[in-house]
PDB file of C-alpha atoms in Angstrom:
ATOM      1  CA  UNK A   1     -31.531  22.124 -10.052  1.00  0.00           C
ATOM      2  CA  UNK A   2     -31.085  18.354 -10.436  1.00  0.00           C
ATOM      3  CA  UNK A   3     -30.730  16.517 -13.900  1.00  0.00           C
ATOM      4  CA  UNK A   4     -32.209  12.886 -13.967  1.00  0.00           C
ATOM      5  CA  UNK A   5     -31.354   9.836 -16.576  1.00  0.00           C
ATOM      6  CA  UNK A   6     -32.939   7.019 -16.967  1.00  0.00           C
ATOM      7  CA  UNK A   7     -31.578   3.848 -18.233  1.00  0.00           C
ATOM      8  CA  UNK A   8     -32.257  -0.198 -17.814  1.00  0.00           C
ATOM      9  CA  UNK A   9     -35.180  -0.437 -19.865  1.00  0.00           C
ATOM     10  CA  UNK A  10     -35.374  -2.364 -22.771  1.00  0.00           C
ATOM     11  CA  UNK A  11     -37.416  -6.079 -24.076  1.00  0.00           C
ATOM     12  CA  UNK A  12     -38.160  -8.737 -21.621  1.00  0.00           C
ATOM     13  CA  UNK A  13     -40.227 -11.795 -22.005  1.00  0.00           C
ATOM     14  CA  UNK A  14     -43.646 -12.026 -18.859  1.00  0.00           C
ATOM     15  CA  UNK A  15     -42.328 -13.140 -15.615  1.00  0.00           C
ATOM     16  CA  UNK A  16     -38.851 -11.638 -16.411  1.00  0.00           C
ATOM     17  CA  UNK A  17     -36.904  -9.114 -14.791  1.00  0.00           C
ATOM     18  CA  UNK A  18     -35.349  -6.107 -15.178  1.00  0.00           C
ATOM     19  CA  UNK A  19     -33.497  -3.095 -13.028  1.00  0.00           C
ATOM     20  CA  UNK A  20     -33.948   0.163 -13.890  1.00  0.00           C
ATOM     21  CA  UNK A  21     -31.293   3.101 -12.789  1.00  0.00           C
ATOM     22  CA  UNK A  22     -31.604   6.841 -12.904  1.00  0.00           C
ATOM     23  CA  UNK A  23     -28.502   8.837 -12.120  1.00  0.00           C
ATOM     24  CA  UNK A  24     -28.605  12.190 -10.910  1.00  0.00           C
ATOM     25  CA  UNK A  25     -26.797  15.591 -10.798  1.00  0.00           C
ATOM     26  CA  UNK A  26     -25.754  17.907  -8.672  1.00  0.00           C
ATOM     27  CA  UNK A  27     -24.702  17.881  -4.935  1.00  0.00           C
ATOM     28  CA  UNK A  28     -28.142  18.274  -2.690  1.00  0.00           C
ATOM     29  CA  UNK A  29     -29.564  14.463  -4.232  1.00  0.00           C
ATOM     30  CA  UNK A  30     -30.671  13.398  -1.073  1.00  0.00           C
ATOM     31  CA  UNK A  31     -32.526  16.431  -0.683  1.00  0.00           C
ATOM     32  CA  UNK A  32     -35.418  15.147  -2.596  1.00  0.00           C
ATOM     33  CA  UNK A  33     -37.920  12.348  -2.588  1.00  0.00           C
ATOM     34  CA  UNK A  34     -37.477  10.360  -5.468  1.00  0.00           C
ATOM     35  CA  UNK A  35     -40.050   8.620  -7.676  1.00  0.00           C
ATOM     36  CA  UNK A  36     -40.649   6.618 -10.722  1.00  0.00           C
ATOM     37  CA  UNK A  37     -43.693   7.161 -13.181  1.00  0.00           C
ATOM     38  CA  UNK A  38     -44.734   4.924 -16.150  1.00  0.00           C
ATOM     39  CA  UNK A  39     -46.883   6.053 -19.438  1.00  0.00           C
ATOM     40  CA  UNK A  40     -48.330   3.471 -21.417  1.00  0.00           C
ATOM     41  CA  UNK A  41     -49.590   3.926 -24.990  1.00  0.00           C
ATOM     42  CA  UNK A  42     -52.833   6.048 -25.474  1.00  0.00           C
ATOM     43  CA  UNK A  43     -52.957   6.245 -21.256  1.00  0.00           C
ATOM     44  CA  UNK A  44     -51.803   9.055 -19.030  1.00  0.00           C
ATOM     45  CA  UNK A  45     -49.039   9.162 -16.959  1.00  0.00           C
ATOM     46  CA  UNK A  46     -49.025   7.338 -13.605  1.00  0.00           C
ATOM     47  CA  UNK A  47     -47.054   6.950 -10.451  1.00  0.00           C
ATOM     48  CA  UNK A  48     -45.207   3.700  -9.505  1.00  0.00           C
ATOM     49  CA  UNK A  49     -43.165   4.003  -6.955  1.00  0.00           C
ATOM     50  CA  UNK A  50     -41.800   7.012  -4.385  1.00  0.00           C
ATOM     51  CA  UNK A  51     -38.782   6.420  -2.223  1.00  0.00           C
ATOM     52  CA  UNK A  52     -37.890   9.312   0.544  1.00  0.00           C
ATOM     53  CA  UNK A  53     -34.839  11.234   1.115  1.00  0.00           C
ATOM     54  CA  UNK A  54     -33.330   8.848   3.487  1.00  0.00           C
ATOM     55  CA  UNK A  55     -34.557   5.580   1.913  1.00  0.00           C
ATOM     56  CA  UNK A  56     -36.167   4.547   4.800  1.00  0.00           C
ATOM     57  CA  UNK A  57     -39.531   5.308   3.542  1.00  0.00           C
ATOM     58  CA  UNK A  58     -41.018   3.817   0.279  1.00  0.00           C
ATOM     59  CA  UNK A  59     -44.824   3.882  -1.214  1.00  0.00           C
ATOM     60  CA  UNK A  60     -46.168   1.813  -4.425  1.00  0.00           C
ATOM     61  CA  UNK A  61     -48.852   1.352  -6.739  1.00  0.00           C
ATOM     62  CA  UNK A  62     -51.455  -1.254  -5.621  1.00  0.00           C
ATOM     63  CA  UNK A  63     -50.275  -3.697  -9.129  1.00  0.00           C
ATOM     64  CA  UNK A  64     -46.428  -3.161  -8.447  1.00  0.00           C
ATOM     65  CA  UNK A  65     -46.542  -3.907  -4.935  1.00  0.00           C
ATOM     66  CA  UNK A  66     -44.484  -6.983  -4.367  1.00  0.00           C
ATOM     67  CA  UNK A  67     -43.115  -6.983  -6.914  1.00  0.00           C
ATOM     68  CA  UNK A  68     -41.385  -3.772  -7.627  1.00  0.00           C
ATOM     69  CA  UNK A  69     -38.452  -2.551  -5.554  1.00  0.00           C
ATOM     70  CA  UNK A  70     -37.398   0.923  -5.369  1.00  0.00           C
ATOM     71  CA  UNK A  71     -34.076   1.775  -3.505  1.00  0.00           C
ATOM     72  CA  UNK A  72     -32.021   4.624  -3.621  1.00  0.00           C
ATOM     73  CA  UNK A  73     -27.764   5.352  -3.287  1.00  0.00           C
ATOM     74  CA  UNK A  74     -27.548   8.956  -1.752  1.00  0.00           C
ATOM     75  CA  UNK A  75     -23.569   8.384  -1.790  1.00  0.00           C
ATOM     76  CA  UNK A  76     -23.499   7.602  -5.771  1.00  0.00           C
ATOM     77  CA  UNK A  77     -26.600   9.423  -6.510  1.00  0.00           C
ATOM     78  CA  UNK A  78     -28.273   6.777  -8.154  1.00  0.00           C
ATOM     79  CA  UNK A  79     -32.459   5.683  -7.543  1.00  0.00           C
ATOM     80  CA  UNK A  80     -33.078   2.043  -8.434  1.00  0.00           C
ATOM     81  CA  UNK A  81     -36.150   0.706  -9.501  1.00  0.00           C
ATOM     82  CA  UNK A  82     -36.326  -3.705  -9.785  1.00  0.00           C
ATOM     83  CA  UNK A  83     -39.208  -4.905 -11.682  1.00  0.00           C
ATOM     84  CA  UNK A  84     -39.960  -8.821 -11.258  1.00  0.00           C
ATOM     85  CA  UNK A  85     -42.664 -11.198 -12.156  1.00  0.00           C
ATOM     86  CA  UNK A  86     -43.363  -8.774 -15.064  1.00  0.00           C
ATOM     87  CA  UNK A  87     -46.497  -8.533 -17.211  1.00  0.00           C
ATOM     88  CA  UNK A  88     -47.543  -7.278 -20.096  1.00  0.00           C
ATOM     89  CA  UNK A  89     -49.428  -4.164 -18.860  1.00  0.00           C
ATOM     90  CA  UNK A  90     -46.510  -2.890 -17.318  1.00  0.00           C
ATOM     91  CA  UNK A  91     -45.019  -2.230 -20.454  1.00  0.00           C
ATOM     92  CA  UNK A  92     -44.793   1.499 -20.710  1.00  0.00           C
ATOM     93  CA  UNK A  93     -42.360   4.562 -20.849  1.00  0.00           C
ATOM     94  CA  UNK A  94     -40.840   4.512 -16.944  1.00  0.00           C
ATOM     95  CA  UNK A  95     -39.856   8.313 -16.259  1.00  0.00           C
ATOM     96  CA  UNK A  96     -37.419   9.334 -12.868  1.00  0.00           C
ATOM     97  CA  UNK A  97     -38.430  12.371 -11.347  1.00  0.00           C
ATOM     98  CA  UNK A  98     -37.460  13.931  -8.085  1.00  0.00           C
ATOM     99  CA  UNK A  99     -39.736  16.274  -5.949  1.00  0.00           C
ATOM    100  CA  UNK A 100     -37.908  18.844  -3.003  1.00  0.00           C
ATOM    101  CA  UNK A 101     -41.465  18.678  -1.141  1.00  0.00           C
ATOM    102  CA  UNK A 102     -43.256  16.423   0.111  1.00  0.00           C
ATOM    103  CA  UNK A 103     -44.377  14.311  -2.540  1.00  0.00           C
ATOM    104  CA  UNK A 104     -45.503  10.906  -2.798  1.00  0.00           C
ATOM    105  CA  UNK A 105     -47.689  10.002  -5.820  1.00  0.00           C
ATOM    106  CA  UNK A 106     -48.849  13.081  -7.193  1.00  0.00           C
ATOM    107  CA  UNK A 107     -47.335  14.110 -10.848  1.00  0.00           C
ATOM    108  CA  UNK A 108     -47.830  17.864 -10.033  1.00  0.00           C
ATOM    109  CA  UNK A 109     -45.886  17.667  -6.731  1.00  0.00           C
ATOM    110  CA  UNK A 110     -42.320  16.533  -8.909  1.00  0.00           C
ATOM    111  CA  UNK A 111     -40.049  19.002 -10.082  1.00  0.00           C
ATOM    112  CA  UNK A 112     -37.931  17.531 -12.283  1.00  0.00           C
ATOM    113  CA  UNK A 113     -38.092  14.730 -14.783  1.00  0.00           C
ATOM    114  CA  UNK A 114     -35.902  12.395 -16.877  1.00  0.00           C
ATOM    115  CA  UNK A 115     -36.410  11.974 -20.617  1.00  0.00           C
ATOM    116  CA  UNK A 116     -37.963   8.141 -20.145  1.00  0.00           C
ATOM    117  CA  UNK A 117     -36.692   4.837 -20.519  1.00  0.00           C
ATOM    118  CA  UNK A 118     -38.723   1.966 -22.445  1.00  0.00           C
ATOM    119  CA  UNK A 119     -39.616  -1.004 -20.583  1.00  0.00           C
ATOM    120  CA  UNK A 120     -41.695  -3.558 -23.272  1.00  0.00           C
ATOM    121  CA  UNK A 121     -42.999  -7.069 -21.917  1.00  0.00           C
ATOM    122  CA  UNK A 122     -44.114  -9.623 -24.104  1.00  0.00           C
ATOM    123  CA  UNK A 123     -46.556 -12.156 -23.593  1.00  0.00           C
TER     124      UNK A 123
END
C-alpha cells in the first residue's frame, strides 16, 4: 500500500507558474505509474498527466501539453508536476494517484489517491 500527499497548490495570477509535489510512502514507489488528475467545480474528475515507473515514459492531456511537466524522483519518492503559462480553466482540485498496472489516463485503472491540492488561477 502506498500513501500519496499533495502539496504546491495554492493562488497564481494567468500566465504564472507553479510546481506541484506529491510525496509518497512506502518502499516499492517506483513500482507504480504515477499520475496527476484535476476536478474543477461542478465537472468530473479528469486526467492530466501519467509518468511511468522509470520516468522515461510520460503522456498528457491535449490542453496541458507544453506546458505541463510531469517528472518523477524514484530515489526521494517524490512525483512532480510544473504548470506554466497557466489559465484560468485549469484552476481545479489537482489529485496524485499511483496505479501498479498499466495505467495511463483512466481514473478506474489508479489505486491509490491523495487528498487534493488547490490550484486557483485568476484572470
Amino acid at each position: 500500500q502506498v500513501q500519496l500527499v499533495e502539496s504546491g497548490g495554492g493562488l497564481v495570477q494567468g500566465g504564472g507558474s507553479l510546481r506541484l509535489s506529491c510525496a509518497a510512502s512506502g518502499r516499492t514507489f517506483n513500482s507504480y505509474r504515477m499520475g496527476w488528475f484535476r476536478q474543477a467545480p461542478g465537472k468530473e474528475r479528469e486526467f492530466v498527466a501519467a509518468i511511468s515507473r522509470s520516468g522515461g515514459s510520460t503522456h498528457y492531456k491535449d490542453s496541458v501539453t507544453g506546458r505541463f511537466t510531469i517528472s518523477r524522483d524514484n530515489a526521494k519518492n517524490m512525483v512532480y508536476l510544473q504548470m506554466n503559462s497557466l489559465k484560468p480553466e485549469d484552476t481545479a482540485v489537482y489529485y496524485c494517484a499511483a496505479a501498479q498496472g498499466l495505467a495511463w489516463k483512466d481514473e478506474p485503472e489508479y489505486d491509490y489517491w491523495g487528498q487534493g491540492t488547490q490550484v486557483t488561477v485568476s484572470p
